[in-house]
Amino acid sequence: MKKFFIALIFAVARVGAVCAQEQDSQEKILTLTVDQAVECALKNSWTLKSAQIDLEMKERAAKYSWNVFLPTVQVSGTAARSTDIDGSLQQVNSSIQLANALGNLSSAITGQPYTPQPLMTETEKYHWALVGNASASLNLSLAYIGQIRAAKAGYEGGKITWEQSQKETVVNVKKLFYALLIQQEALAVQKATLENARQRAEQAEANYRNGLIPELRLLNAQVTYENQRPEVESSEQSLNQQMDTFVFLIGLPVGTKIQLEGSIEPQFVNVNSDELLKKHSENSLDIRSLQSNIEVLKYNLNALDMASFTPALALNYGWQPTKTFFSDDSKWTDQGSLSITLAWNLTNMLPFSANRQKAKDLKDNLTKLELAMETLKENQKVQVKKAVDTLNQARKQIDSMGRNITLAQRAYDSSARSYRNGTTELLDLRDSESQLNQAKLGQLNQKFNYISALMDLEYTLNTDLSSYKE
């Protein structure tokens, strides 16, 4: 009994450990819908985090662009030691000697005693002087106005770029998600085909033992099954690798096991390319971003022109208290100053100066951006028409392949019954099965093409097309 209870305890422990391992393995599998995958990518994407930093930098530049009007204030203090003070001592002693001579002369005339002042001799403290300095300067130019406007416009352009990065991430994640769903469906079809081949091999083996079929037919069924196994294993490995890549792209920890939940069912829309371009062409983020860049360049050019053709005002004030130690009653003296300067760099007005050459470069870049804008608008027309054509073609293919699937399924069911009855060869059955699988996967691919084209169209126009839903 003791051995029985010990064995029972170990058995229960093993069962508990197995259950715990199964529970842990189940807990490690994360089920994701397309919306959850997008949410993970928006939260964890390193590209978006970098774009967020760029936006914060432009926000600070715009928020504090007024700081060009802050004066430059500097404060300093200096303790200076003169190496040679003979000249200063001689000058002071000459003044003392003159004062003593005048005092003696006054004493002789008035009869009042006079005590002469002793001459100064060199000591260490006479070498030192204290100098303080406090200055404030402010430069004012009309060019600052253009610089501030350029910073504000740069921030607005940064917000557009940030929105672009977000929407590109959403589109890319959704496309990858649906592509993986197709890969899952293709693997499921391969596994179903492999299972059918296994069942046919088992049935052929049973029929061969019962003397109903020759050995060649048995061998063909077994070879077909064994040939399909490596293909299924290779496809499964490829899908797992693609899943790991998807996990990395949406910012989840490497090694996280995920399971995708969803279906590839497009929302059909009824759209016309000319109508879409007329209503939504100006909403494009690419066009708005380029317009923002053009605006920034114009403000910078305006600031450069203001700096060239208008004077600048410079205000400077300095306070410089100074103290020497040649006498015990020496006081602090102020050697500061106030200056107001109106400066105009006439060289910058010359057409061949570096300043005006830079202005010409800015004008040329502005012309290039305006040409890029025209190119972008024409390319937008091409992309919209292409996307609409893809939608219409994919919609027709989806309907056509839906009918083809029905026919292929009927043909496969008929071939399977005939094969079981011994009236159809294995090759004919495999052809029917292959046709059915091709029809199913072909429809899935066309559905993906429709969804992908619709997402591209919405991104190009920066518009939600759900209002055009059929």
Short mmCIF file of C-alpha atoms in Angstrom, two decimals:
data_model
loop_
_atom_site.label_atom_id
_atom_site.label_comp_id
_atom_site.label_asym_id
_atom_site.label_seq_id
_atom_site.Cartn_x
_atom_site.Cartn_y
_atom_site.Cartn_z
CA MET A 1 0.00 0.00 0.00
CA LYS A 2 2.87 2.36 0.86
CA LYS A 3 4.44 1.78 -2.56
CA PHE A 4 1.04 2.28 -4.19
CA PHE A 5 0.49 5.67 -2.51
CA ILE A 6 4.02 6.80 -3.40
CA ALA A 7 3.45 5.81 -7.02
CA LEU A 8 0.08 7.58 -6.96
CA ILE A 9 1.66 10.76 -5.59
CA PHE A 10 4.34 10.72 -8.30
CA ALA A 11 1.73 10.10 -10.97
CA VAL A 12 -0.38 13.02 -9.74
CA ALA A 13 2.74 15.20 -9.64
CA ARG A 14 3.63 14.25 -13.20
CA VAL A 15 0.11 14.94 -14.38
CA GLY A 16 0.18 18.31 -12.59
CA ALA A 17 3.54 19.18 -14.15
CA VAL A 18 2.29 18.26 -17.62
CA CYS A 19 -0.86 20.33 -17.10
CA ALA A 20 1.23 23.24 -15.86
CA GLN A 21 3.49 22.98 -18.89
CA GLU A 22 0.50 22.88 -21.21
CA GLN A 23 -1.00 25.89 -19.43
CA ASP A 24 2.30 27.80 -19.72
CA SER A 25 2.56 26.96 -23.39
CA GLN A 26 -1.01 28.11 -23.92
CA GLU A 27 -0.35 31.31 -22.00
CA LYS A 28 2.63 32.07 -24.23
CA ILE A 29 0.47 32.04 -27.37
CA LEU A 30 -0.92 35.51 -27.99
CA THR A 31 -4.04 35.77 -30.13
CA LEU A 32 -4.09 38.91 -32.26
CA THR A 33 -6.76 40.47 -34.42
CA VAL A 34 -5.78 42.93 -37.11
CA ASP A 35 -6.78 45.87 -34.90
CA GLN A 36 -4.74 44.53 -31.98
CA ALA A 37 -1.71 44.04 -34.25
CA VAL A 38 -2.03 47.65 -35.44
CA GLU A 39 -2.31 48.84 -31.84
CA CYS A 40 0.86 46.95 -30.88
CA ALA A 41 2.74 48.42 -33.83
CA LEU A 42 1.63 51.98 -33.05
CA LYS A 43 2.68 51.56 -29.44
CA ASN A 44 5.98 49.72 -29.94
CA SER A 45 7.25 50.61 -33.43
CA TRP A 46 10.85 51.88 -33.31
CA THR A 47 10.25 53.85 -36.51
CA LEU A 48 7.34 55.70 -34.90
CA LYS A 49 9.35 56.34 -31.75
CA SER A 50 12.08 57.94 -33.85
CA ALA A 51 9.48 59.98 -35.75
CA GLN A 52 8.00 61.06 -32.40
CA ILE A 53 11.40 62.41 -31.33
CA ASP A 54 11.68 64.37 -34.59
CA LEU A 55 8.25 65.87 -33.99
CA GLU A 56 9.14 66.87 -30.43
CA MET A 57 12.29 68.60 -31.69
CA LYS A 58 10.29 70.62 -34.22
CA GLU A 59 7.68 71.41 -31.59
CA ARG A 60 10.35 72.84 -29.29
CA ALA A 61 11.85 74.82 -32.16
CA ALA A 62 8.46 76.36 -32.93
CA LYS A 63 7.46 76.90 -29.30
CA TYR A 64 10.62 78.80 -28.41
CA SER A 65 11.33 80.44 -31.76
CA TRP A 66 10.74 83.82 -30.08
CA ASN A 67 13.99 83.36 -28.10
CA VAL A 68 15.86 85.30 -30.81
CA PHE A 69 14.57 88.41 -29.01
CA LEU A 70 16.23 87.44 -25.73
CA PRO A 71 19.18 89.68 -24.87
CA THR A 72 22.58 88.16 -24.32
CA VAL A 73 23.51 88.79 -20.68
CA GLN A 74 26.99 88.07 -19.35
CA VAL A 75 28.48 88.58 -15.90
CA SER A 76 32.15 88.20 -15.01
CA GLY A 77 34.58 89.09 -12.24
CA THR A 78 38.36 89.43 -12.50
CA ALA A 79 41.17 89.74 -9.97
CA ALA A 80 44.14 91.19 -11.90
CA ARG A 81 47.75 91.41 -10.70
CA SER A 82 50.10 93.88 -12.41
CA THR A 83 53.68 92.71 -12.62
CA ASP A 84 55.28 96.19 -12.91
CA ILE A 85 53.76 99.06 -10.90
CA ASP A 86 56.78 101.38 -10.81
CA GLY A 87 55.14 103.90 -13.09
CA SER A 88 51.99 104.00 -10.97
CA LEU A 89 54.02 104.34 -7.76
CA GLN A 90 56.07 107.18 -9.21
CA GLN A 91 52.91 108.96 -10.26
CA VAL A 92 51.36 108.57 -6.80
CA ASN A 93 54.58 109.57 -5.01
CA SER A 94 54.90 112.65 -7.22
CA SER A 95 51.42 113.66 -6.12
CA ILE A 96 52.40 113.07 -2.47
CA GLN A 97 55.61 115.09 -2.83
CA LEU A 98 53.69 117.95 -4.39
CA ALA A 99 51.14 117.83 -1.58
CA ASN A 100 53.93 117.80 1.04
CA ALA A 101 55.61 120.80 -0.61
CA LEU A 102 52.37 122.76 -0.62
CA GLY A 103 51.72 121.75 2.99
CA ASN A 104 55.17 122.90 4.12
CA LEU A 105 54.69 126.18 2.27
CA SER A 106 51.32 126.73 3.91
CA SER A 107 52.81 125.90 7.34
CA ALA A 108 55.57 128.45 6.83
CA ILE A 109 53.09 131.15 5.93
CA THR A 110 50.45 130.42 8.54
CA GLY A 111 52.73 129.10 11.27
CA GLN A 112 50.58 126.02 11.70
CA PRO A 113 52.41 122.69 11.87
CA TYR A 114 52.12 120.28 8.95
CA THR A 115 52.81 116.59 9.05
CA PRO A 116 54.09 115.40 5.67
CA GLN A 117 52.66 112.20 4.17
CA PRO A 118 55.09 109.32 3.80
CA LEU A 119 55.95 108.15 0.30
CA MET A 120 54.50 104.83 -0.85
CA THR A 121 56.78 101.87 -1.18
CA GLU A 122 56.03 98.77 -3.22
CA THR A 123 53.92 96.17 -1.44
CA GLU A 124 52.02 93.14 -2.74
CA LYS A 125 48.54 94.64 -2.43
CA TYR A 126 49.44 97.50 -4.76
CA HIS A 127 49.86 94.92 -7.55
CA TRP A 128 46.19 93.87 -7.39
CA ALA A 129 42.97 95.30 -8.78
CA LEU A 130 39.38 93.98 -8.85
CA VAL A 131 37.34 94.34 -12.03
CA GLY A 132 33.70 93.34 -12.42
CA ASN A 133 31.75 93.26 -15.65
CA ALA A 134 28.05 92.93 -16.46
CA SER A 135 26.87 93.37 -20.04
CA ALA A 136 23.64 92.97 -21.97
CA SER A 137 23.33 93.03 -25.75
CA LEU A 138 20.32 92.69 -28.02
CA ASN A 139 20.35 92.40 -31.80
CA LEU A 140 17.14 93.17 -33.67
CA SER A 141 16.48 92.33 -37.31
CA LEU A 142 13.42 91.97 -39.51
CA ALA A 143 14.89 88.62 -40.60
CA TYR A 144 13.85 87.18 -37.25
CA ILE A 145 10.20 87.36 -38.29
CA GLY A 146 10.81 85.06 -41.24
CA GLN A 147 12.82 82.67 -39.08
CA ILE A 148 9.99 82.43 -36.54
CA ARG A 149 7.44 81.76 -39.29
CA ALA A 150 9.71 79.10 -40.78
CA ALA A 151 9.95 77.35 -37.40
CA LYS A 152 6.14 77.40 -37.02
CA ALA A 153 5.67 76.05 -40.55
CA GLY A 154 8.31 73.39 -39.90
CA TYR A 155 6.34 72.15 -36.89
CA GLU A 156 3.14 71.97 -38.93
CA GLY A 157 5.02 69.98 -41.55
CA GLY A 158 6.38 67.73 -38.80
CA LYS A 159 2.84 66.93 -37.69
CA ILE A 160 1.97 65.92 -41.25
CA THR A 161 5.08 63.71 -41.43
CA TRP A 162 4.11 62.12 -38.11
CA GLU A 163 0.63 61.38 -39.43
CA GLN A 164 2.18 59.88 -42.56
CA SER A 165 4.39 57.59 -40.49
CA GLN A 166 1.41 56.40 -38.47
CA LYS A 167 -0.75 55.66 -41.50
CA GLU A 168 2.09 53.95 -43.35
CA THR A 169 2.60 51.73 -40.31
CA VAL A 170 -1.10 50.89 -40.18
CA VAL A 171 -1.24 50.02 -43.89
CA ASN A 172 1.93 47.91 -43.78
CA VAL A 173 0.86 45.99 -40.66
CA LYS A 174 -2.58 45.26 -42.12
CA LYS A 175 -1.10 44.05 -45.39
CA LEU A 176 1.31 41.75 -43.56
CA PHE A 177 -1.48 40.49 -41.33
CA TYR A 178 -3.70 39.55 -44.28
CA ALA A 179 -0.73 38.09 -46.18
CA LEU A 180 -0.06 35.82 -43.21
CA LEU A 181 -3.73 34.83 -43.13
CA ILE A 182 -3.42 33.76 -46.76
CA GLN A 183 -0.29 31.80 -45.90
CA GLN A 184 -2.19 30.14 -43.06
CA GLU A 185 -5.06 29.25 -45.40
CA ALA A 186 -2.61 27.86 -47.97
CA LEU A 187 -0.99 25.73 -45.26
CA ALA A 188 -4.42 24.53 -44.11
CA VAL A 189 -5.22 23.50 -47.69
CA GLN A 190 -1.90 21.67 -47.95
CA LYS A 191 -2.54 19.87 -44.67
CA ALA A 192 -6.04 18.89 -45.81
CA THR A 193 -4.59 17.57 -49.07
CA LEU A 194 -1.93 15.67 -47.11
CA GLU A 195 -4.62 14.16 -44.86
CA ASN A 196 -6.61 13.10 -47.92
CA ALA A 197 -3.46 11.51 -49.36
CA ARG A 198 -2.86 9.68 -46.07
CA GLN A 199 -6.42 8.35 -45.99
CA ARG A 200 -6.17 7.25 -49.61
CA ALA A 201 -2.88 5.47 -48.83
CA GLU A 202 -4.50 3.66 -45.90
CA GLN A 203 -7.53 2.76 -48.02
CA ALA A 204 -5.27 1.54 -50.82
CA GLU A 205 -3.36 -0.62 -48.34
CA ALA A 206 -6.61 -2.14 -47.06
CA ASN A 207 -7.86 -2.75 -50.60
CA TYR A 208 -4.51 -4.32 -51.54
CA ARG A 209 -4.68 -6.72 -48.60
CA ASN A 210 -8.19 -7.67 -49.67
CA GLY A 211 -6.99 -8.24 -53.24
CA LEU A 212 -9.10 -5.42 -54.70
CA ILE A 213 -6.27 -3.39 -56.29
CA PRO A 214 -2.83 -4.22 -57.70
CA GLU A 215 0.40 -3.40 -55.85
CA LEU A 216 1.25 -0.58 -58.28
CA ARG A 217 -1.83 1.38 -57.26
CA LEU A 218 -0.88 0.95 -53.59
CA LEU A 219 2.65 2.16 -54.26
CA ASN A 220 1.37 5.22 -56.16
CA ALA A 221 -0.86 6.22 -53.25
CA GLN A 222 1.98 5.80 -50.76
CA VAL A 223 4.48 7.75 -52.90
CA THR A 224 1.97 10.59 -53.31
CA TYR A 225 1.55 10.83 -49.54
CA GLU A 226 5.27 10.71 -48.79
CA ASN A 227 6.06 13.34 -51.45
CA GLN A 228 3.56 15.81 -49.96
CA ARG A 229 4.85 15.54 -46.38
CA PRO A 230 8.13 17.51 -46.91
CA GLU A 231 6.24 20.24 -48.78
CA VAL A 232 3.82 20.70 -45.88
CA GLU A 233 6.63 20.73 -43.32
CA SER A 234 8.57 23.29 -45.38
CA SER A 235 5.48 25.52 -45.69
CA GLU A 236 4.84 25.26 -41.96
CA GLN A 237 8.42 26.25 -41.18
CA SER A 238 8.19 29.20 -43.58
CA LEU A 239 4.98 30.37 -41.91
CA ASN A 240 6.59 30.19 -38.46
CA GLN A 241 9.50 32.28 -39.69
CA GLN A 242 7.14 34.84 -41.18
CA MET A 243 5.27 34.96 -37.86
CA ASP A 244 8.53 35.67 -36.02
CA THR A 245 9.28 38.49 -38.46
CA PHE A 246 5.79 39.91 -37.93
CA VAL A 247 6.28 39.78 -34.16
CA PHE A 248 9.48 41.78 -34.56
CA LEU A 249 7.86 44.34 -36.85
CA ILE A 250 4.98 45.12 -34.48
CA GLY A 251 7.40 45.54 -31.60
CA LEU A 252 6.60 42.48 -29.49
CA PRO A 253 9.42 40.63 -27.67
CA VAL A 254 11.32 38.27 -29.94
CA GLY A 255 10.12 34.71 -29.42
CA THR A 256 6.51 35.66 -28.63
CA LYS A 257 4.18 33.05 -30.08
CA ILE A 258 1.15 34.53 -31.79
CA GLN A 259 -1.99 33.26 -33.40
CA LEU A 260 -3.80 35.40 -35.95
CA GLU A 261 -7.55 35.70 -35.68
CA GLY A 262 -9.53 37.06 -38.59
CA SER A 263 -10.71 36.47 -42.12
CA ILE A 264 -10.03 37.96 -45.52
CA GLU A 265 -13.38 39.44 -46.39
CA PRO A 266 -13.16 42.74 -48.30
CA GLN A 267 -15.69 45.55 -47.96
CA PHE A 268 -16.68 46.28 -51.55
CA VAL A 269 -16.95 49.91 -52.61
CA ASN A 270 -18.31 51.60 -55.70
CA VAL A 271 -15.85 54.33 -56.69
CA ASN A 272 -14.92 56.37 -59.74
CA SER A 273 -11.37 57.68 -60.16
CA ASP A 274 -12.35 61.08 -61.60
CA GLU A 275 -14.87 61.68 -58.84
CA LEU A 276 -12.38 60.68 -56.15
CA LEU A 277 -9.69 62.98 -57.53
CA LYS A 278 -12.11 65.87 -57.75
CA LYS A 279 -13.27 65.49 -54.13
CA HIS A 280 -10.23 64.22 -52.25
CA SER A 281 -7.03 64.96 -54.18
CA GLU A 282 -6.03 67.87 -51.90
CA ASN A 283 -6.32 65.65 -48.80
CA SER A 284 -3.22 63.71 -49.76
CA LEU A 285 -0.59 63.73 -47.01
CA ASP A 286 2.17 63.67 -49.61
CA ILE A 287 0.82 66.83 -51.22
CA ARG A 288 0.28 68.55 -47.87
CA SER A 289 3.79 67.62 -46.73
CA LEU A 290 5.32 69.03 -49.92
CA GLN A 291 3.23 72.20 -49.56
CA SER A 292 4.59 72.58 -46.03
CA ASN A 293 8.17 72.22 -47.29
CA ILE A 294 7.51 74.89 -49.93
CA GLU A 295 6.12 77.21 -47.27
CA VAL A 296 9.17 76.71 -45.02
CA LEU A 297 11.50 77.43 -47.93
CA LYS A 298 9.62 80.65 -48.76
CA TYR A 299 9.90 81.86 -45.17
CA ASN A 300 13.64 81.11 -45.13
CA LEU A 301 14.10 82.99 -48.40
CA ASN A 302 12.17 85.94 -46.98
CA ALA A 303 14.35 85.95 -43.86
CA LEU A 304 17.50 85.92 -46.01
CA ASP A 305 16.23 88.84 -48.09
CA MET A 306 15.40 90.83 -44.96
CA ALA A 307 18.88 90.19 -43.61
CA SER A 308 20.36 91.42 -46.90
CA PHE A 309 18.29 94.52 -47.64
CA THR A 310 17.43 95.88 -44.19
CA PRO A 311 19.72 97.15 -41.40
CA ALA A 312 20.04 95.50 -38.01
CA LEU A 313 19.84 97.30 -34.68
CA ALA A 314 22.33 96.37 -31.95
CA LEU A 315 21.84 97.52 -28.34
CA ASN A 316 24.68 97.06 -25.86
CA TYR A 317 25.01 98.08 -22.24
CA GLY A 318 27.99 97.31 -20.03
CA TRP A 319 28.67 97.97 -16.34
CA GLN A 320 32.33 97.59 -15.29
CA PRO A 321 33.10 98.34 -11.62
CA THR A 322 36.85 98.58 -10.89
CA LYS A 323 38.81 98.92 -7.62
CA THR A 324 42.57 99.38 -7.01
CA PHE A 325 44.50 99.33 -3.71
CA PHE A 326 46.95 102.24 -4.00
CA SER A 327 45.19 103.98 -1.13
CA ASP A 328 43.15 102.82 1.79
CA ASP A 329 40.22 105.00 0.79
CA SER A 330 40.14 103.94 -2.89
CA LYS A 331 36.59 103.48 -4.17
CA TRP A 332 34.91 101.48 -6.86
CA THR A 333 34.75 103.25 -10.21
CA ASP A 334 32.46 102.45 -13.14
CA GLN A 335 33.96 102.24 -16.62
CA GLY A 336 30.81 100.86 -18.31
CA SER A 337 29.10 102.18 -21.42
CA LEU A 338 25.85 102.19 -23.42
CA SER A 339 25.86 101.91 -27.20
CA ILE A 340 23.16 101.86 -29.87
CA THR A 341 24.34 100.72 -33.28
CA LEU A 342 22.50 100.59 -36.59
CA ALA A 343 24.47 98.25 -38.87
CA TRP A 344 23.88 97.45 -42.52
CA ASN A 345 26.05 94.92 -44.30
CA LEU A 346 26.15 96.36 -47.80
CA THR A 347 28.27 93.50 -49.10
CA ASN A 348 25.31 91.12 -48.70
CA MET A 349 23.38 93.21 -51.25
CA LEU A 350 25.87 92.54 -54.02
CA PRO A 351 24.50 89.98 -56.51
CA PHE A 352 27.74 87.96 -56.44
CA SER A 353 28.05 87.87 -52.62
CA ALA A 354 27.77 84.62 -50.69
CA ASN A 355 24.50 85.81 -49.18
CA ARG A 356 22.80 86.41 -52.55
CA GLN A 357 24.21 83.18 -53.97
CA LYS A 358 22.54 81.35 -51.11
CA ALA A 359 19.30 83.17 -51.94
CA LYS A 360 19.57 81.97 -55.55
CA ASP A 361 20.07 78.41 -54.32
CA LEU A 362 16.93 78.72 -52.21
CA LYS A 363 14.97 80.01 -55.22
CA ASP A 364 16.20 77.11 -57.35
CA ASN A 365 15.23 74.62 -54.64
CA LEU A 366 11.84 76.30 -54.44
CA THR A 367 11.41 75.85 -58.19
CA LYS A 368 12.38 72.17 -57.86
CA LEU A 369 9.78 71.65 -55.14
CA GLU A 370 7.11 73.30 -57.27
CA LEU A 371 8.02 70.95 -60.12
CA ALA A 372 7.91 68.04 -57.68
CA MET A 373 4.42 69.17 -56.67
CA GLU A 374 3.20 69.01 -60.27
CA THR A 375 4.81 65.59 -60.68
CA LEU A 376 3.23 64.38 -57.46
CA LYS A 377 -0.24 65.50 -58.56
CA GLU A 378 0.11 63.73 -61.89
CA ASN A 379 1.43 60.60 -60.19
CA GLN A 380 -1.51 60.74 -57.80
CA LYS A 381 -3.89 60.56 -60.77
CA VAL A 382 -2.03 57.51 -62.06
CA GLN A 383 -2.08 55.78 -58.67
CA VAL A 384 -5.78 56.45 -58.12
CA LYS A 385 -6.75 55.17 -61.57
CA LYS A 386 -4.53 52.12 -61.09
CA ALA A 387 -6.05 51.35 -57.69
CA VAL A 388 -9.61 51.72 -58.99
CA ASP A 389 -8.83 49.43 -61.94
CA THR A 390 -7.35 46.88 -59.53
CA LEU A 391 -10.49 47.03 -57.38
CA ASN A 392 -12.78 46.47 -60.36
CA GLN A 393 -10.67 43.63 -61.75
CA ALA A 394 -10.28 41.93 -58.35
CA ARG A 395 -14.03 42.19 -57.75
CA LYS A 396 -14.75 40.41 -61.04
CA GLN A 397 -12.13 37.74 -60.30
CA ILE A 398 -13.58 37.14 -56.82
CA ASP A 399 -17.06 36.55 -58.24
CA SER A 400 -15.72 34.39 -61.07
CA MET A 401 -13.57 32.27 -58.77
CA GLY A 402 -16.48 31.86 -56.38
CA ARG A 403 -18.41 30.16 -59.15
CA ASN A 404 -15.31 28.19 -60.12
CA ILE A 405 -14.91 26.92 -56.54
CA THR A 406 -18.46 25.57 -56.62
CA LEU A 407 -17.79 23.73 -59.86
CA ALA A 408 -14.38 22.45 -58.71
CA GLN A 409 -15.89 21.19 -55.45
CA ARG A 410 -18.55 19.25 -57.33
CA ALA A 411 -15.92 17.81 -59.67
CA TYR A 412 -13.71 16.78 -56.75
CA ASP A 413 -16.59 15.16 -54.85
CA SER A 414 -17.55 13.21 -57.95
CA SER A 415 -13.94 12.11 -58.55
CA ALA A 416 -13.56 11.04 -54.91
CA ARG A 417 -16.68 8.87 -55.11
CA SER A 418 -15.50 7.34 -58.36
CA TYR A 419 -12.05 6.70 -56.92
CA ARG A 420 -13.54 4.95 -53.92
CA ASN A 421 -15.62 2.83 -56.28
CA GLY A 422 -12.55 2.00 -58.34
CA THR A 423 -13.74 3.68 -61.53
CA THR A 424 -11.31 6.65 -61.49
CA GLU A 425 -7.53 6.68 -61.48
CA LEU A 426 -5.56 8.39 -58.69
CA LEU A 427 -4.09 10.87 -61.15
CA ASP A 428 -7.56 12.10 -62.10
CA LEU A 429 -8.46 12.50 -58.44
CA ARG A 430 -5.28 14.47 -57.76
CA ASP A 431 -6.03 16.75 -60.73
CA SER A 432 -9.50 17.46 -59.37
CA GLU A 433 -8.12 18.16 -55.93
CA SER A 434 -5.43 20.44 -57.36
CA GLN A 435 -8.01 22.39 -59.34
CA LEU A 436 -10.13 22.87 -56.24
CA ASN A 437 -7.17 24.07 -54.18
CA GLN A 438 -6.06 26.47 -56.90
CA ALA A 439 -9.54 27.94 -57.09
CA LYS A 440 -9.70 28.48 -53.31
CA LEU A 441 -6.25 30.02 -53.05
CA GLY A 442 -6.83 32.10 -56.18
CA GLN A 443 -9.95 33.64 -54.68
CA LEU A 444 -8.07 34.37 -51.44
CA ASN A 445 -5.33 36.10 -53.40
CA GLN A 446 -7.85 38.23 -55.26
CA LYS A 447 -9.52 39.17 -51.99
CA PHE A 448 -6.13 40.21 -50.65
CA ASN A 449 -5.49 42.23 -53.82
CA TYR A 450 -8.81 44.01 -53.32
CA ILE A 451 -8.12 44.82 -49.67
CA SER A 452 -4.57 45.93 -50.47
CA ALA A 453 -5.68 48.18 -53.35
CA LEU A 454 -8.40 49.72 -51.20
CA MET A 455 -5.92 50.51 -48.42
CA ASP A 456 -3.51 52.04 -50.96
CA LEU A 457 -6.32 54.15 -52.40
CA GLU A 458 -7.39 55.40 -48.96
CA TYR A 459 -3.78 56.23 -48.09
CA THR A 460 -3.17 58.03 -51.38
CA LEU A 461 -6.25 60.22 -50.91
CA ASN A 462 -6.02 60.29 -47.08
CA THR A 463 -9.74 59.53 -47.00
CA ASP A 464 -11.94 56.87 -45.48
CA LEU A 465 -13.92 55.35 -48.37
CA SER A 466 -16.43 53.48 -46.20
CA SER A 467 -19.09 55.96 -47.32
CA TYR A 468 -18.75 54.47 -50.83
CA LYS A 469 -19.57 50.98 -49.53
CA GLU A 470 -21.99 49.03 -51.71
#
